[in-house]
PDB file of C-alpha atoms in Angstrom:
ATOM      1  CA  UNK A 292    -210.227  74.296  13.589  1.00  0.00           C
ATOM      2  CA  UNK A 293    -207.008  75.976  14.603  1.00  0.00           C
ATOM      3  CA  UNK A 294    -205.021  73.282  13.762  1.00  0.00           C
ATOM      4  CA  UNK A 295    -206.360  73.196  10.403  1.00  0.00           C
ATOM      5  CA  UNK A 296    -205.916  76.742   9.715  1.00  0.00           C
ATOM      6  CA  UNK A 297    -202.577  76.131  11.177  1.00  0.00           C
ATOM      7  CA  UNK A 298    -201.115  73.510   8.795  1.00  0.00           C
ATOM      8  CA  UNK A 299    -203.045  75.200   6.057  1.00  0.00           C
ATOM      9  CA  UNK A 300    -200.607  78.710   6.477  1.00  0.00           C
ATOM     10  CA  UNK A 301    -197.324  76.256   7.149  1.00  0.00           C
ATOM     11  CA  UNK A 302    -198.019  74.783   4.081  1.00  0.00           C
ATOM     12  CA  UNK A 303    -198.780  78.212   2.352  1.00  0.00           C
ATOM     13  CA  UNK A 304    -195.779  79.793   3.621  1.00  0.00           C
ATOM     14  CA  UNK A 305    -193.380  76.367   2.392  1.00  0.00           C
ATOM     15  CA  UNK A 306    -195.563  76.333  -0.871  1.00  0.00           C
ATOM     16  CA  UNK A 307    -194.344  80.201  -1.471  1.00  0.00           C
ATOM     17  CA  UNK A 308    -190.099  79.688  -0.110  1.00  0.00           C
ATOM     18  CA  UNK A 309    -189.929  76.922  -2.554  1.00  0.00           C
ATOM     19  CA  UNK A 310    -191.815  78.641  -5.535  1.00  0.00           C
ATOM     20  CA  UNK A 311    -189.781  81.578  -4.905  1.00  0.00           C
ATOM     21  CA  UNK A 312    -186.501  79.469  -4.389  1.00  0.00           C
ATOM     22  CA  UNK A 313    -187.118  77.532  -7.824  1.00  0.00           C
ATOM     23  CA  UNK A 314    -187.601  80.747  -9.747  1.00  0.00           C
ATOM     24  CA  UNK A 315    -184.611  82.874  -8.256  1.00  0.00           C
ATOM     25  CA  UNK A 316    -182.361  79.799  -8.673  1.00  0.00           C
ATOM     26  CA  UNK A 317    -182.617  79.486 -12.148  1.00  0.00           C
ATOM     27  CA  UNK A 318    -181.721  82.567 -14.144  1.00  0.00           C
ATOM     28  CA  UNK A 319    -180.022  82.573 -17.011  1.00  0.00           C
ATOM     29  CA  UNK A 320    -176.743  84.446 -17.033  1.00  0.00           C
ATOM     30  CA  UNK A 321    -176.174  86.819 -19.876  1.00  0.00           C
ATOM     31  CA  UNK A 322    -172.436  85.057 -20.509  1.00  0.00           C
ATOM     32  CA  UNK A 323    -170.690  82.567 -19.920  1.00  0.00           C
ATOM     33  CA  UNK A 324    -167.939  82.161 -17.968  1.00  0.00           C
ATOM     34  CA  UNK A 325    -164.483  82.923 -19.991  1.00  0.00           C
ATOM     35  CA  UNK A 326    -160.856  82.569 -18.124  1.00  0.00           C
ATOM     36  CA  UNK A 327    -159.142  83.976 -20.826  1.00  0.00           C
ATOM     37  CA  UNK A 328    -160.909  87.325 -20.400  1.00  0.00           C
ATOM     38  CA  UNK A 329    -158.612  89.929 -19.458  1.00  0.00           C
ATOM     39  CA  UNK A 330    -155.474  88.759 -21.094  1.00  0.00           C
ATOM     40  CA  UNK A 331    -152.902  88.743 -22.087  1.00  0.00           C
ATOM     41  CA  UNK A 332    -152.144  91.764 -19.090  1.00  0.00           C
ATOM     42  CA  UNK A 333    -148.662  92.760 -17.904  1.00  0.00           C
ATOM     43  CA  UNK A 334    -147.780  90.474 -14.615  1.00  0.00           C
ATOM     44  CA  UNK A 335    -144.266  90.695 -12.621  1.00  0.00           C
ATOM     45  CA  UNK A 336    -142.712  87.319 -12.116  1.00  0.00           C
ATOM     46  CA  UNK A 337    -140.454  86.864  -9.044  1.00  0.00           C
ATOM     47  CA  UNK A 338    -137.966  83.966  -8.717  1.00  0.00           C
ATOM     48  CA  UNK A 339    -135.893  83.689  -5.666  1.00  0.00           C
ATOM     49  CA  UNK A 340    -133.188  80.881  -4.760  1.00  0.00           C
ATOM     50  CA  UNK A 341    -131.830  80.205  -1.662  1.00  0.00           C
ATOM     51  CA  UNK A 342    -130.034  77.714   0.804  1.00  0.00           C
ATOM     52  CA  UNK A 343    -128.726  77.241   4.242  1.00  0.00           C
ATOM     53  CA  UNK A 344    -125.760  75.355   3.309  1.00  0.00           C
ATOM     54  CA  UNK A 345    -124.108  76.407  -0.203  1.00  0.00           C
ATOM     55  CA  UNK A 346    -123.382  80.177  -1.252  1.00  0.00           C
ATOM     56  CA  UNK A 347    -123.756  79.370  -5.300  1.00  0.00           C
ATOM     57  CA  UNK A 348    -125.929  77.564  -7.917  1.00  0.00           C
ATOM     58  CA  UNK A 349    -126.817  77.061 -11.217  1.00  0.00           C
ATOM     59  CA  UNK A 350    -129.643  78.996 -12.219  1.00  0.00           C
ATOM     60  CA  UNK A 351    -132.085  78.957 -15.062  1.00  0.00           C
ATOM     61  CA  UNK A 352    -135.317  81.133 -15.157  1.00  0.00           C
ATOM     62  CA  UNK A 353    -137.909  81.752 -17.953  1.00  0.00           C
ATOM     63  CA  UNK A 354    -137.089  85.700 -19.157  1.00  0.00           C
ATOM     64  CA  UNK A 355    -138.917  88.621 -20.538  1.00  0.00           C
ATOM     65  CA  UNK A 356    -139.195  87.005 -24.209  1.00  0.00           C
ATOM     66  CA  UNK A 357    -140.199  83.737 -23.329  1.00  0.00           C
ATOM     67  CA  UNK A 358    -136.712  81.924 -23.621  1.00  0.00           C
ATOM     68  CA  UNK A 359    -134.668  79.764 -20.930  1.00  0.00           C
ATOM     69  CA  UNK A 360    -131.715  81.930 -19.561  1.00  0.00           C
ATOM     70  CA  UNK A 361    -129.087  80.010 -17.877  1.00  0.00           C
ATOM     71  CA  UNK A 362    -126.289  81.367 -15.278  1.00  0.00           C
ATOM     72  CA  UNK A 363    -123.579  79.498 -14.060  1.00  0.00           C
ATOM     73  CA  UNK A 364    -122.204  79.466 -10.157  1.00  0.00           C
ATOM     74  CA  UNK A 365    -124.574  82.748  -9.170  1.00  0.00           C
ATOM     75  CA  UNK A 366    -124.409  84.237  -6.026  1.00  0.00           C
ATOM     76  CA  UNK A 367    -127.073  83.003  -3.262  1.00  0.00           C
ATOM     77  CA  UNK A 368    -129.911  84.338  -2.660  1.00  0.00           C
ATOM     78  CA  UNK A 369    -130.174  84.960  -5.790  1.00  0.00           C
ATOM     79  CA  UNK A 370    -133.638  87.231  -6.765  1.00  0.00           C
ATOM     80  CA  UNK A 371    -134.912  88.405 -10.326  1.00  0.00           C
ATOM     81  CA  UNK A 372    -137.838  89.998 -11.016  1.00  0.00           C
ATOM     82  CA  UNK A 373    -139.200  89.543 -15.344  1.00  0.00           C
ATOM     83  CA  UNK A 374    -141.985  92.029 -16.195  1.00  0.00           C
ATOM     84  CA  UNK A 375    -143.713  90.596 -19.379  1.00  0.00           C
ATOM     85  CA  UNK A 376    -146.918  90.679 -20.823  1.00  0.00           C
ATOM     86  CA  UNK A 377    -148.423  87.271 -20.607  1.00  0.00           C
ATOM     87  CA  UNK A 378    -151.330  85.199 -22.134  1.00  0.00           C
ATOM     88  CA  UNK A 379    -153.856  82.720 -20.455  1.00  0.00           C
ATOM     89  CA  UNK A 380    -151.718  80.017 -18.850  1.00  0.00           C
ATOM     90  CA  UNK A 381    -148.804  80.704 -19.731  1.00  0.00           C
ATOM     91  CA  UNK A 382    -145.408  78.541 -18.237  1.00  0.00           C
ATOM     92  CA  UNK A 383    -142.826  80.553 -16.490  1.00  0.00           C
ATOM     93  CA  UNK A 384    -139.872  77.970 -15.146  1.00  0.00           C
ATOM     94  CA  UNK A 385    -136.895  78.403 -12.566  1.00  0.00           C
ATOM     95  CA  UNK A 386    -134.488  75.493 -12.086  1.00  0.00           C
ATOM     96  CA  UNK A 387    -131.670  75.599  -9.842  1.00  0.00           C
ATOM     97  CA  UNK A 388    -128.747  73.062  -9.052  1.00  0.00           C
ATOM     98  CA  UNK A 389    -126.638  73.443  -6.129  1.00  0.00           C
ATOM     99  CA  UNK A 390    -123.369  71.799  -5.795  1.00  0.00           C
ATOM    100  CA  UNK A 391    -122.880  69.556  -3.098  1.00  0.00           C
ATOM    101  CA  UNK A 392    -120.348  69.715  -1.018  1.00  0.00           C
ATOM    102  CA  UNK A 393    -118.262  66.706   0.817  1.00  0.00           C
ATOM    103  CA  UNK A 394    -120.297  64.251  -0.541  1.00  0.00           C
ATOM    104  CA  UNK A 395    -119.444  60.779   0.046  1.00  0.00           C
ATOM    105  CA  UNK A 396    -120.533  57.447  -1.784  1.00  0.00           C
ATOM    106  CA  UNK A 397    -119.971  53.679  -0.763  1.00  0.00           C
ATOM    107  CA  UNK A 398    -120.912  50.398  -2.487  1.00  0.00           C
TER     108      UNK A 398
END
């Protein structure tokens, strides 16, 4: 008789988790998600260029309109910071090209 009583409350108690698993699980939310909430916001863009070996490069960053700005032989490191307003995903691009020095080629 106890072990009847026994599986009988197991089964009550399981019977109740999952009920009460099922229900909680599966609200509805109110929205749905959005990524583009929130923008466009003001963000701080940092680009940095450095190297061990050369003490210029050529340089060309995305600036605070949008456009490509290109500088020729700039001092390394090199650091500028573009405050801007941006939208969802936007691009921001920094290329650099460092000369190479004593470089030697065979064929």
């Amino acid at each position: 008789m106890k072990m009847k009583n026994l599986k009988i409350s197991i089964f009550s108690v399981l019977l109740t988790f999952f009920a009460s698993a099922l229900f909680i699980g599966c609200g509805k939310d109110d929205k749905p998600y959005d990524p583009t909430a929130g923008y466009p916001k003001d963000a701080t863009v940092r680009y940095e260029v450095s190297s061990t070996t050369n003490n210029t490069a050529s340089v060309t960053y995305t600036n605070e309109t949008g456009e490509d700005t290109s500088i020729e032989s700039v001092a390394l490191p090199f650091t500028k910071e573009v405050k801007k307003k941006v939208e969802f995903a936007e691009i921001f691009t920094l290329l650099s090209s460092i000369p190479v020095r004593n470089n030697e080629s065979e064929v």
